[in-house]
Amino acid sequence: MSLMKLYQNIFYAYVIAMNGFSYALMWYDKYQSKKKGKRISENKLFFIAFIFGALGIYIGMKAPIYHKAAKAKFKLGIPFLIILNVICIYLIYKYCI
């Protein structure tokens, strides 16, 4: 396996892990909101979305969690960040890996 292929696989694993982690954060924040526990700030959720976790946040806004789905900030911001993530992944793949 070439070094470039290894970097490519590590990057793909990172993107998949970030989206799994971001989905888990949405689930955890929904759980905490129901039991009035310590919440995750919206800024932290947006930061995680920015660093390639937007798809996981978006899936967390849909069934079965429906967390933050009514907020306009999330309705518009997360799809925008998904597009930004896809563009960045494409550029990283094309020019860096």
mmCIF file of N, CA and C in Angstrom, residues 25-78:
data_model
loop_
_atom_site.group_PDB
_atom_site.id
_atom_site.type_symbol
_atom_site.label_atom_id
_atom_site.label_comp_id
_atom_site.label_asym_id
_atom_site.label_seq_id
_atom_site.Cartn_x
_atom_site.Cartn_y
_atom_site.Cartn_z
ATOM 1 N N LEU A 25 -23.368 12.833 19.593
ATOM 2 C CA LEU A 25 -23.527 14.072 20.361
ATOM 3 C C LEU A 25 -24.958 14.591 20.284
ATOM 4 N N MET A 26 -25.564 14.502 19.116
ATOM 5 C CA MET A 26 -26.958 14.938 18.977
ATOM 6 C C MET A 26 -27.872 14.067 19.837
ATOM 7 N N TRP A 27 -27.627 12.783 19.821
ATOM 8 C CA TRP A 27 -28.431 11.861 20.632
ATOM 9 C C TRP A 27 -28.243 12.192 22.113
ATOM 10 N N TYR A 28 -27.000 12.404 22.537
ATOM 11 C CA TYR A 28 -26.696 12.708 23.926
ATOM 12 C C TYR A 28 -27.335 14.025 24.359
ATOM 13 N N ASP A 29 -27.262 15.045 23.509
ATOM 14 C CA ASP A 29 -27.845 16.339 23.852
ATOM 15 C C ASP A 29 -29.367 16.241 23.949
ATOM 16 N N LYS A 30 -29.976 15.458 23.092
ATOM 17 C CA LYS A 30 -31.433 15.252 23.175
ATOM 18 C C LYS A 30 -31.789 14.545 24.483
ATOM 19 N N TYR A 31 -31.002 13.546 24.847
ATOM 20 C CA TYR A 31 -31.207 12.821 26.100
ATOM 21 C C TYR A 31 -31.079 13.778 27.291
ATOM 22 N N GLN A 32 -30.048 14.610 27.272
ATOM 23 C CA GLN A 32 -29.834 15.569 28.354
ATOM 24 C C GLN A 32 -30.957 16.611 28.410
ATOM 25 N N SER A 33 -31.481 16.999 27.263
ATOM 26 C CA SER A 33 -32.563 17.991 27.268
ATOM 27 C C SER A 33 -33.836 17.413 27.881
ATOM 28 N N LYS A 34 -34.072 16.132 27.676
ATOM 29 C CA LYS A 34 -35.260 15.505 28.251
ATOM 30 C C LYS A 34 -35.156 15.371 29.767
ATOM 31 N N LYS A 35 -33.956 15.091 30.254
ATOM 32 C CA LYS A 35 -33.807 14.916 31.704
ATOM 33 C C LYS A 35 -33.256 16.159 32.405
ATOM 34 N N LYS A 36 -33.209 17.280 31.675
ATOM 35 C CA LYS A 36 -32.756 18.575 32.222
ATOM 36 C C LYS A 36 -31.321 18.514 32.738
ATOM 37 N N GLY A 37 -30.481 17.801 32.009
ATOM 38 C CA GLY A 37 -29.081 17.669 32.395
ATOM 39 C C GLY A 37 -28.194 18.691 31.707
ATOM 40 N N LYS A 38 -26.889 18.461 31.789
ATOM 41 C CA LYS A 38 -25.898 19.363 31.184
ATOM 42 C C LYS A 38 -25.940 19.197 29.670
ATOM 43 N N ARG A 39 -26.137 20.320 28.974
ATOM 44 C CA ARG A 39 -26.325 20.306 27.528
ATOM 45 C C ARG A 39 -25.030 20.631 26.786
ATOM 46 N N ILE A 40 -25.017 20.318 25.505
ATOM 47 C CA ILE A 40 -23.929 20.683 24.604
ATOM 48 C C ILE A 40 -24.344 21.970 23.910
ATOM 49 N N SER A 41 -23.477 22.960 23.903
ATOM 50 C CA SER A 41 -23.838 24.247 23.310
ATOM 51 C C SER A 41 -24.005 24.124 21.794
ATOM 52 N N GLU A 42 -24.842 24.998 21.251
ATOM 53 C CA GLU A 42 -25.055 25.005 19.809
ATOM 54 C C GLU A 42 -23.770 25.354 19.071
ATOM 55 N N ASN A 43 -22.945 26.210 19.661
ATOM 56 C CA ASN A 43 -21.668 26.552 19.031
ATOM 57 C C ASN A 43 -20.762 25.333 18.914
ATOM 58 N N LYS A 44 -20.756 24.486 19.925
ATOM 59 C CA LYS A 44 -19.943 23.264 19.853
ATOM 60 C C LYS A 44 -20.475 22.322 18.774
ATOM 61 N N LEU A 45 -21.801 22.215 18.669
ATOM 62 C CA LEU A 45 -22.384 21.374 17.627
ATOM 63 C C LEU A 45 -22.025 21.898 16.241
ATOM 64 N N PHE A 46 -22.059 23.222 16.069
ATOM 65 C CA PHE A 46 -21.670 23.798 14.781
ATOM 66 C C PHE A 46 -20.177 23.604 14.515
ATOM 67 N N PHE A 47 -19.344 23.685 15.536
ATOM 68 C CA PHE A 47 -17.909 23.450 15.341
ATOM 69 C C PHE A 47 -17.664 22.019 14.882
ATOM 70 N N ILE A 48 -18.328 21.056 15.525
ATOM 71 C CA ILE A 48 -18.191 19.657 15.121
ATOM 72 C C ILE A 48 -18.670 19.482 13.679
ATOM 73 N N ALA A 49 -19.763 20.155 13.322
ATOM 74 C CA ALA A 49 -20.261 20.086 11.944
ATOM 75 C C ALA A 49 -19.231 20.668 10.976
ATOM 76 N N PHE A 50 -18.581 21.739 11.376
ATOM 77 C CA PHE A 50 -17.587 22.394 10.521
ATOM 78 C C PHE A 50 -16.385 21.495 10.249
ATOM 79 N N ILE A 51 -15.950 20.720 11.242
ATOM 80 C CA ILE A 51 -14.774 19.865 11.067
ATOM 81 C C ILE A 51 -15.184 18.476 10.575
ATOM 82 N N PHE A 52 -16.037 18.459 9.559
ATOM 83 C CA PHE A 52 -16.463 17.272 8.816
ATOM 84 C C PHE A 52 -17.463 16.393 9.550
ATOM 85 N N GLY A 53 -18.264 16.958 10.458
ATOM 86 C CA GLY A 53 -19.305 16.193 11.133
ATOM 87 C C GLY A 53 -20.711 16.653 10.787
ATOM 88 N N ALA A 54 -20.856 17.422 9.723
ATOM 89 C CA ALA A 54 -22.157 18.014 9.390
ATOM 90 C C ALA A 54 -23.213 16.968 9.047
ATOM 91 N N LEU A 55 -22.825 15.923 8.355
ATOM 92 C CA LEU A 55 -23.804 14.905 7.981
ATOM 93 C C LEU A 55 -24.366 14.201 9.212
ATOM 94 N N GLY A 56 -23.537 13.920 10.189
ATOM 95 C CA GLY A 56 -24.006 13.305 11.433
ATOM 96 C C GLY A 56 -24.966 14.202 12.194
ATOM 97 N N ILE A 57 -24.674 15.504 12.223
ATOM 98 C CA ILE A 57 -25.586 16.460 12.858
ATOM 99 C C ILE A 57 -26.912 16.487 12.104
ATOM 100 N N TYR A 58 -26.833 16.496 10.782
ATOM 101 C CA TYR A 58 -28.046 16.534 9.965
ATOM 102 C C TYR A 58 -28.898 15.283 10.191
ATOM 103 N N ILE A 59 -28.284 14.133 10.231
ATOM 104 C CA ILE A 59 -29.034 12.896 10.482
ATOM 105 C C ILE A 59 -29.649 12.936 11.880
ATOM 106 N N GLY A 60 -28.950 13.531 12.841
ATOM 107 C CA GLY A 60 -29.496 13.693 14.182
ATOM 108 C C GLY A 60 -30.692 14.627 14.233
ATOM 109 N N MET A 61 -30.806 15.496 13.243
ATOM 110 C CA MET A 61 -31.968 16.382 13.170
ATOM 111 C C MET A 61 -33.182 15.656 12.593
ATOM 112 N N LYS A 62 -32.959 14.530 11.971
ATOM 113 C CA LYS A 62 -34.038 13.764 11.342
ATOM 114 C C LYS A 62 -34.429 12.593 12.245
ATOM 115 N N ALA A 63 -35.303 11.747 11.747
ATOM 116 C CA ALA A 63 -35.807 10.608 12.526
ATOM 117 C C ALA A 63 -34.656 9.726 12.976
ATOM 118 N N PRO A 64 -34.694 9.134 14.129
ATOM 119 C CA PRO A 64 -35.740 9.185 15.144
ATOM 120 C C PRO A 64 -35.512 10.255 16.213
ATOM 121 N N ILE A 65 -34.443 11.031 16.108
ATOM 122 C CA ILE A 65 -34.107 11.965 17.190
ATOM 123 C C ILE A 65 -34.876 13.282 17.068
ATOM 124 N N TYR A 66 -34.920 13.880 15.894
ATOM 125 C CA TYR A 66 -35.555 15.180 15.648
ATOM 126 C C TYR A 66 -35.018 16.271 16.570
ATOM 127 N N HIS A 67 -33.720 16.265 16.811
ATOM 128 C CA HIS A 67 -33.138 17.242 17.731
ATOM 129 C C HIS A 67 -32.699 18.487 16.965
ATOM 130 N N LYS A 68 -33.093 19.651 17.450
ATOM 131 C CA LYS A 68 -32.762 20.961 16.883
ATOM 132 C C LYS A 68 -33.364 21.164 15.495
ATOM 133 N N ALA A 69 -34.296 20.322 15.094
ATOM 134 C CA ALA A 69 -34.845 20.363 13.741
ATOM 135 C C ALA A 69 -35.702 21.597 13.486
ATOM 136 N N ALA A 70 -36.267 22.194 14.510
ATOM 137 C CA ALA A 70 -37.148 23.349 14.325
ATOM 138 C C ALA A 70 -36.380 24.668 14.279
ATOM 139 N N LYS A 71 -35.125 24.660 14.671
ATOM 140 C CA LYS A 71 -34.354 25.908 14.733
ATOM 141 C C LYS A 71 -33.859 26.301 13.340
ATOM 142 N N ALA A 72 -34.161 27.536 12.958
ATOM 143 C CA ALA A 72 -33.776 28.030 11.635
ATOM 144 C C ALA A 72 -32.256 28.004 11.449
ATOM 145 N N LYS A 73 -31.540 28.290 12.533
ATOM 146 C CA LYS A 73 -30.075 28.286 12.498
ATOM 147 C C LYS A 73 -29.553 26.911 12.049
ATOM 148 N N PHE A 74 -30.196 25.854 12.511
ATOM 149 C CA PHE A 74 -29.790 24.507 12.149
ATOM 150 C C PHE A 74 -30.365 24.102 10.786
ATOM 151 N N LYS A 75 -31.597 24.507 10.505
ATOM 152 C CA LYS A 75 -32.218 24.172 9.217
ATOM 153 C C LYS A 75 -31.421 24.706 8.037
ATOM 154 N N LEU A 76 -30.847 25.880 8.193
ATOM 155 C CA LEU A 76 -30.080 26.496 7.108
ATOM 156 C C LEU A 76 -28.581 26.242 7.233
ATOM 157 N N GLY A 77 -28.069 26.312 8.453
ATOM 158 C CA GLY A 77 -26.626 26.223 8.663
ATOM 159 C C GLY A 77 -26.040 24.849 8.411
ATOM 160 N N ILE A 78 -26.717 23.820 8.858
ATOM 161 C CA ILE A 78 -26.167 22.466 8.716
ATOM 162 C C ILE A 78 -26.142 22.019 7.256
#
